[in-house]
PDB file of C-alpha atoms in Angstrom:
ATOM      1  CA  MET G   1      -1.459  11.697  -1.098  1.00 71.00           C
ATOM      2  CA  PRO G   2       1.230  10.644  -4.109  1.00 88.00           C
ATOM      3  CA  ASP G   3       2.862   7.269  -3.550  1.00 95.00           C
ATOM      4  CA  ILE G   4       6.366   6.956  -2.366  1.00 98.00           C
ATOM      5  CA  THR G   5       7.920   6.601  -5.887  1.00 97.00           C
ATOM      6  CA  THR G   6       6.392  10.131  -6.839  1.00 97.00           C
ATOM      7  CA  LEU G   7       7.336  11.755  -3.869  1.00 98.00           C
ATOM      8  CA  ILE G   8      10.796  10.801  -4.069  1.00 98.00           C
ATOM      9  CA  MET G   9      11.004  12.091  -7.818  1.00 98.00           C
ATOM     10  CA  GLU G  10       9.102  15.139  -6.463  1.00 97.00           C
ATOM     11  CA  ASP G  11      12.236  15.765  -4.636  1.00 98.00           C
ATOM     12  CA  HIS G  12      14.655  14.570  -7.123  1.00 98.00           C
ATOM     13  CA  ALA G  13      13.253  17.591  -9.046  1.00 98.00           C
ATOM     14  CA  TRP G  14      13.716  19.922  -6.407  1.00 98.00           C
ATOM     15  CA  PHE G  15      17.139  19.041  -5.439  1.00 98.00           C
ATOM     16  CA  ARG G  16      17.704  19.633  -9.660  1.00 98.00           C
ATOM     17  CA  ARG G  17      16.376  22.776  -9.325  1.00 98.00           C
ATOM     18  CA  GLN G  18      18.154  23.994  -5.995  1.00 98.00           C
ATOM     19  CA  PHE G  19      21.334  22.979  -7.763  1.00 97.00           C
ATOM     20  CA  ALA G  20      20.533  24.919 -10.878  1.00 96.00           C
ATOM     21  CA  ALA G  21      19.899  28.227  -8.527  1.00 95.00           C
ATOM     22  CA  LEU G  22      23.321  27.735  -6.984  1.00 95.00           C
ATOM     23  CA  ASP G  23      24.887  27.506 -10.778  1.00 92.00           C
ATOM     24  CA  ASP G  24      22.997  30.776 -11.408  1.00 91.00           C
ATOM     25  CA  LEU G  25      24.513  32.536  -8.348  1.00 90.00           C
ATOM     26  CA  GLN G  26      28.060  30.898  -8.971  1.00 86.00           C
ATOM     27  CA  ALA G  27      27.985  32.705 -12.428  1.00 82.00           C
ATOM     28  CA  ARG G  28      27.543  36.284 -10.953  1.00 79.00           C
ATOM     29  CA  PRO G  29      31.326  37.731 -10.409  1.00 73.00           C
ATOM     30  CA  SER G  30      30.573  38.342  -6.781  1.00 74.00           C
ATOM     31  CA  SER G  31      27.740  35.987  -4.981  1.00 76.00           C
ATOM     32  CA  ASP G  32      26.456  37.065  -1.528  1.00 88.00           C
ATOM     33  CA  PRO G  33      27.178  34.455   1.268  1.00 92.00           C
ATOM     34  CA  ARG G  34      23.616  35.057   2.420  1.00 94.00           C
ATOM     35  CA  GLU G  35      22.143  34.237  -0.753  1.00 94.00           C
ATOM     36  CA  LEU G  36      24.199  30.828  -1.168  1.00 96.00           C
ATOM     37  CA  SER G  37      23.117  30.074   2.623  1.00 96.00           C
ATOM     38  CA  ALA G  38      19.669  30.837   1.620  1.00 96.00           C
ATOM     39  CA  ILE G  39      19.495  27.955  -1.049  1.00 97.00           C
ATOM     40  CA  TRP G  40      21.983  25.588   0.502  1.00 98.00           C
ATOM     41  CA  ALA G  41      20.960  25.563   3.803  1.00 97.00           C
ATOM     42  CA  PRO G  42      17.513  23.888   2.982  1.00 98.00           C
ATOM     43  CA  LEU G  43      19.186  22.123   0.219  1.00 98.00           C
ATOM     44  CA  ALA G  44      21.873  20.305   2.426  1.00 98.00           C
ATOM     45  CA  ALA G  45      19.487  19.738   5.332  1.00 98.00           C
ATOM     46  CA  ARG G  46      17.034  18.293   2.671  1.00 98.00           C
ATOM     47  CA  LEU G  47      19.477  16.008   0.913  1.00 98.00           C
ATOM     48  CA  ASP G  48      20.286  14.216   4.439  1.00 97.00           C
ATOM     49  CA  VAL G  49      16.631  13.771   5.501  1.00 98.00           C
ATOM     50  CA  HIS G  50      15.583  12.866   2.017  1.00 98.00           C
ATOM     51  CA  ALA G  51      18.707   9.843   2.333  1.00 98.00           C
ATOM     52  CA  LEU G  52      17.238   9.165   5.845  1.00 98.00           C
ATOM     53  CA  ALA G  53      13.590   8.401   4.631  1.00 98.00           C
ATOM     54  CA  GLU G  54      14.838   6.483   2.095  1.00 98.00           C
ATOM     55  CA  GLU G  55      17.031   4.096   4.313  1.00 98.00           C
ATOM     56  CA  LYS G  56      14.355   3.949   6.875  1.00 97.00           C
ATOM     57  CA  ILE G  57      11.253   3.761   4.457  1.00 97.00           C
ATOM     58  CA  PHE G  58      11.874   2.952   0.957  1.00 97.00           C
ATOM     59  CA  TYR G  59      14.927   0.768   0.690  1.00 97.00           C
ATOM     60  CA  PRO G  60      13.748  -1.711   3.453  1.00 97.00           C
ATOM     61  CA  GLN G  61      10.514  -2.455   1.265  1.00 96.00           C
ATOM     62  CA  LEU G  62      12.767  -2.262  -1.879  1.00 96.00           C
ATOM     63  CA  LEU G  63      14.305  -5.224  -0.328  1.00 96.00           C
ATOM     64  CA  GLU G  64      11.443  -7.251   0.240  1.00 94.00           C
ATOM     65  CA  HIS G  65       9.550  -6.592  -2.872  1.00 94.00           C
ATOM     66  CA  GLY G  66      12.193  -5.866  -5.351  1.00 90.00           C
ATOM     67  CA  GLU G  67      13.181  -8.592  -8.147  1.00 90.00           C
ATOM     68  CA  ASN G  68      16.945  -7.897  -7.573  1.00 83.00           C
ATOM     69  CA  PRO G  69      17.281  -5.353  -5.114  1.00 93.00           C
ATOM     70  CA  GLU G  70      20.760  -5.743  -3.142  1.00 94.00           C
ATOM     71  CA  ASP G  71      23.088  -4.211  -5.610  1.00 93.00           C
ATOM     72  CA  GLU G  72      20.565  -1.225  -6.105  1.00 94.00           C
ATOM     73  CA  THR G  73      20.337  -0.848  -2.707  1.00 96.00           C
ATOM     74  CA  LEU G  74      24.188  -1.260  -1.585  1.00 96.00           C
ATOM     75  CA  ASP G  75      24.877   1.506  -4.264  1.00 96.00           C
ATOM     76  CA  ALA G  76      22.250   3.664  -3.076  1.00 96.00           C
ATOM     77  CA  ILE G  77      23.570   3.603   0.445  1.00 97.00           C
ATOM     78  CA  GLY G  78      26.957   3.920  -0.720  1.00 97.00           C
ATOM     79  CA  ASP G  79      25.972   7.275  -2.494  1.00 97.00           C
ATOM     80  CA  HIS G  80      24.013   8.660   0.645  1.00 98.00           C
ATOM     81  CA  ASN G  81      27.105   8.264   2.378  1.00 98.00           C
ATOM     82  CA  GLN G  82      28.991  10.284  -0.327  1.00 98.00           C
ATOM     83  CA  ILE G  83      26.180  13.164  -0.524  1.00 98.00           C
ATOM     84  CA  ARG G  84      26.715  13.195   3.217  1.00 98.00           C
ATOM     85  CA  ASP G  85      30.499  13.782   2.915  1.00 98.00           C
ATOM     86  CA  GLY G  86      29.842  16.576   0.471  1.00 98.00           C
ATOM     87  CA  VAL G  87      27.061  18.039   2.745  1.00 98.00           C
ATOM     88  CA  ALA G  88      29.709  17.773   5.870  1.00 97.00           C
ATOM     89  CA  THR G  89      32.697  19.187   3.355  1.00 98.00           C
ATOM     90  CA  ALA G  90      30.943  22.056   3.034  1.00 98.00           C
ATOM     91  CA  GLU G  91      29.680  22.591   6.488  1.00 97.00           C
ATOM     92  CA  ARG G  92      33.108  22.721   7.726  1.00 97.00           C
ATOM     93  CA  ASN G  93      33.954  25.610   5.021  1.00 97.00           C
ATOM     94  CA  PRO G  94      32.843  29.252   4.980  1.00 96.00           C
ATOM     95  CA  VAL G  95      30.323  29.631   2.513  1.00 96.00           C
ATOM     96  CA  GLY G  96      31.296  30.673  -0.684  1.00 93.00           C
ATOM     97  CA  SER G  97      35.146  29.702  -0.130  1.00 94.00           C
ATOM     98  CA  ARG G  98      36.664  27.565  -2.708  1.00 94.00           C
ATOM     99  CA  GLY G  99      36.311  24.302   0.276  1.00 97.00           C
ATOM    100  CA  TRP G 100      32.846  25.228   0.438  1.00 97.00           C
ATOM    101  CA  TRP G 101      32.097  24.956  -3.289  1.00 96.00           C
ATOM    102  CA  ASP G 102      34.055  21.815  -3.549  1.00 97.00           C
ATOM    103  CA  GLY G 103      31.890  19.867  -0.784  1.00 98.00           C
ATOM    104  CA  VAL G 104      28.747  21.459  -2.734  1.00 98.00           C
ATOM    105  CA  TRP G 105      29.634  20.306  -5.847  1.00 97.00           C
ATOM    106  CA  ALA G 106      30.841  16.802  -4.667  1.00 98.00           C
ATOM    107  CA  ALA G 107      27.385  16.357  -3.042  1.00 98.00           C
ATOM    108  CA  ARG G 108      26.260  17.412  -6.084  1.00 98.00           C
ATOM    109  CA  ARG G 109      28.015  14.769  -8.187  1.00 97.00           C
ATOM    110  CA  ALA G 110      26.937  12.130  -5.798  1.00 98.00           C
ATOM    111  CA  ASN G 111      23.229  13.476  -5.800  1.00 98.00           C
ATOM    112  CA  ASP G 112      22.933  13.223  -9.352  1.00 97.00           C
ATOM    113  CA  GLU G 113      24.404  10.024 -10.289  1.00 97.00           C
ATOM    114  CA  HIS G 114      22.439   8.390  -7.208  1.00 97.00           C
ATOM    115  CA  MET G 115      18.918   9.911  -8.442  1.00 97.00           C
ATOM    116  CA  GLY G 116      19.386   8.508 -12.297  1.00 96.00           C
ATOM    117  CA  GLU G 117      20.288   5.178 -11.152  1.00 96.00           C
ATOM    118  CA  GLU G 118      17.557   5.532  -8.447  1.00 96.00           C
ATOM    119  CA  GLU G 119      15.017   6.534 -10.993  1.00 96.00           C
ATOM    120  CA  ASN G 120      16.177   4.227 -13.533  1.00 95.00           C
ATOM    121  CA  GLU G 121      16.784   1.034 -11.434  1.00 95.00           C
ATOM    122  CA  GLY G 122      15.332   1.088  -7.314  1.00 95.00           C
ATOM    123  CA  LEU G 123      12.250   3.258  -8.104  1.00 96.00           C
ATOM    124  CA  ALA G 124      11.232   1.202 -11.395  1.00 95.00           C
ATOM    125  CA  ASP G 125      11.471  -1.929  -9.788  1.00 95.00           C
ATOM    126  CA  PHE G 126       9.650  -1.114  -7.038  1.00 96.00           C
ATOM    127  CA  ARG G 127       6.880   0.213  -9.148  1.00 95.00           C
ATOM    128  CA  GLN G 128       6.937  -3.305 -11.008  1.00 95.00           C
ATOM    129  CA  HIS G 129       6.882  -5.079  -8.209  1.00 95.00           C
ATOM    130  CA  ALA G 130       4.935  -3.589  -5.033  1.00 95.00           C
ATOM    131  CA  THR G 131       1.339  -3.100  -4.945  1.00 96.00           C
ATOM    132  CA  THR G 132      -0.371   0.473  -5.588  1.00 95.00           C
ATOM    133  CA  GLY G 133      -1.463   0.222  -1.842  1.00 96.00           C
ATOM    134  CA  LEU G 134       1.772  -0.487  -0.322  1.00 97.00           C
ATOM    135  CA  ARG G 135       3.510   2.331  -2.689  1.00 97.00           C
ATOM    136  CA  ASP G 136       0.430   4.710  -1.105  1.00 97.00           C
ATOM    137  CA  ALA G 137       0.889   3.893   2.455  1.00 97.00           C
ATOM    138  CA  LEU G 138       4.756   4.427   1.725  1.00 97.00           C
ATOM    139  CA  GLY G 139       3.883   7.849   0.847  1.00 97.00           C
ATOM    140  CA  VAL G 140       1.781   8.517   3.582  1.00 97.00           C
ATOM    141  CA  ARG G 141       5.109   7.300   6.071  1.00 97.00           C
ATOM    142  CA  PHE G 142       7.542   9.115   3.709  1.00 98.00           C
ATOM    143  CA  GLN G 143       5.686  12.494   3.881  1.00 97.00           C
ATOM    144  CA  GLU G 144       5.138  12.323   7.655  1.00 97.00           C
ATOM    145  CA  PHE G 145       8.773  11.897   7.974  1.00 98.00           C
ATOM    146  CA  LEU G 146       9.914  14.508   5.845  1.00 97.00           C
ATOM    147  CA  ASP G 147       7.168  16.867   7.622  1.00 97.00           C
ATOM    148  CA  ALA G 148       8.557  15.807  11.131  1.00 97.00           C
ATOM    149  CA  HIS G 149      12.157  16.403  10.026  1.00 97.00           C
ATOM    150  CA  PRO G 150      12.835  19.624   8.556  1.00 96.00           C
ATOM    151  CA  THR G 151      16.463  19.304   9.159  1.00 96.00           C
ATOM    152  CA  PRO G 152      18.527  16.297  10.251  1.00 96.00           C
ATOM    153  CA  ALA G 153      18.807  17.859  13.620  1.00 95.00           C
ATOM    154  CA  GLY G 154      18.394  14.997  16.267  1.00 95.00           C
ATOM    155  CA  LEU G 155      18.365  12.096  13.710  1.00 96.00           C
ATOM    156  CA  ASP G 156      21.829   9.916  12.812  1.00 95.00           C
ATOM    157  CA  ASN G 157      22.905  11.053   9.526  1.00 92.00           C
ATOM    158  CA  ARG G 158      26.173   9.491   9.900  1.00 94.00           C
ATOM    159  CA  ASP G 159      27.612   6.749   6.973  1.00 96.00           C
ATOM    160  CA  LYS G 160      26.309   3.277   6.901  1.00 97.00           C
ATOM    161  CA  ASP G 161      28.426   0.628   5.819  1.00 97.00           C
ATOM    162  CA  PRO G 162      26.228  -0.587   2.581  1.00 96.00           C
ATOM    163  CA  ALA G 163      26.625  -4.147   3.174  1.00 96.00           C
ATOM    164  CA  ALA G 164      25.829  -4.065   7.075  1.00 95.00           C
ATOM    165  CA  TYR G 165      22.760  -2.220   6.207  1.00 96.00           C
ATOM    166  CA  VAL G 166      21.209  -4.593   3.583  1.00 95.00           C
ATOM    167  CA  ALA G 167      22.179  -7.523   5.822  1.00 95.00           C
ATOM    168  CA  SER G 168      20.514  -6.013   8.912  1.00 94.00           C
ATOM    169  CA  VAL G 169      17.110  -5.032   6.530  1.00 94.00           C
ATOM    170  CA  GLU G 170      17.171  -8.858   5.215  1.00 92.00           C
ATOM    171  CA  SER G 171      17.780 -10.622   8.707  1.00 91.00           C
ATOM    172  CA  GLU G 172      14.414  -8.284   9.962  1.00 88.00           C
ATOM    173  CA  LEU G 173      12.581  -9.121   6.825  1.00 84.00           C
ATOM    174  CA  ASP G 174      13.787 -13.060   7.593  1.00 77.00           C
ATOM    175  CA  SER G 175      12.741 -13.239  10.885  1.00 64.00           C
ATOM    176  CA  PRO G 176       9.647 -15.298  11.578  1.00 59.00           C
ATOM    177  CA  ALA G 177       6.719 -13.117  12.164  1.00 54.00           C
ATOM    178  CA  PRO G 178       4.406 -13.380  15.186  1.00 52.00           C
ATOM    179  CA  THR G 179       1.164 -15.533  14.458  1.00 47.00           C
ATOM    180  CA  ARG G 180      -2.078 -15.315  16.148  1.00 44.00           C
ATOM    181  CA  ASP G 181      -1.066 -19.000  17.862  1.00 45.00           C
ATOM    182  CA  GLY G 182       2.543 -17.766  19.233  1.00 45.00           C
ATOM    183  CA  LEU G 183       5.211 -15.311  18.812  1.00 41.00           C
ATOM    184  CA  GLY G 184       7.012 -17.275  15.598  1.00 40.00           C
ATOM    185  CA  ILE G 185      10.096 -18.048  18.085  1.00 40.00           C
ATOM    186  CA  GLY G 186      10.129 -21.789  18.198  1.00 43.00           C
ATOM    187  CA  SER G 187       9.642 -24.549  20.818  1.00 42.00           C
ATOM    188  CA  LEU G 188      11.676 -23.303  24.103  1.00 41.00           C
ATOM    189  CA  LYS G 189      11.808 -26.834  25.793  1.00 45.00           C
ATOM    190  CA  GLY G 190      15.305 -27.202  27.177  1.00 46.00           C
ATOM    191  CA  GLN G 191      15.909 -24.011  26.927  1.00 41.00           C
ATOM    192  CA  PRO G 192      17.581 -23.167  30.381  1.00 45.00           C
TER     193      PRO G 192
END
């Protein structure tokens, strides 16, 4: 199984190919909405599921193992929100309409920016600071998540407050881990 950074980059390459296929269809004088939907529906679903997988599996580990991961993570979560917003705009409009294309290209612009930054910053940082074993184990979890969720149905893919996301993950990282001698919760003497 490839490590998580490889899987993320493979998804990025697939996203680029799908958007290029939409370019080809848009260049035609009369694009059939069924052809557009055949490319957009799986692309929109994968954009959402990919972002959720990163938020669940990759970014918490980057925050723990990266060199200066907070800014990278804040920016990534903001990018994910913009991608979701573009997908949502497209979904609210008839396929092939001006409003639909506006949503598609808003998602594309946000995704292009996100992928470039992530590949050059977050993924590079993680490759340099996380062990190969950790990256491989996370690759298994990432692939399992993608396989279990071909669409975002049943998942919470609402926008997230980037600062609240980082604070939540960091508070989990800072909480004491249970030990063999106790639960890591400190003394309960004098507690009602």
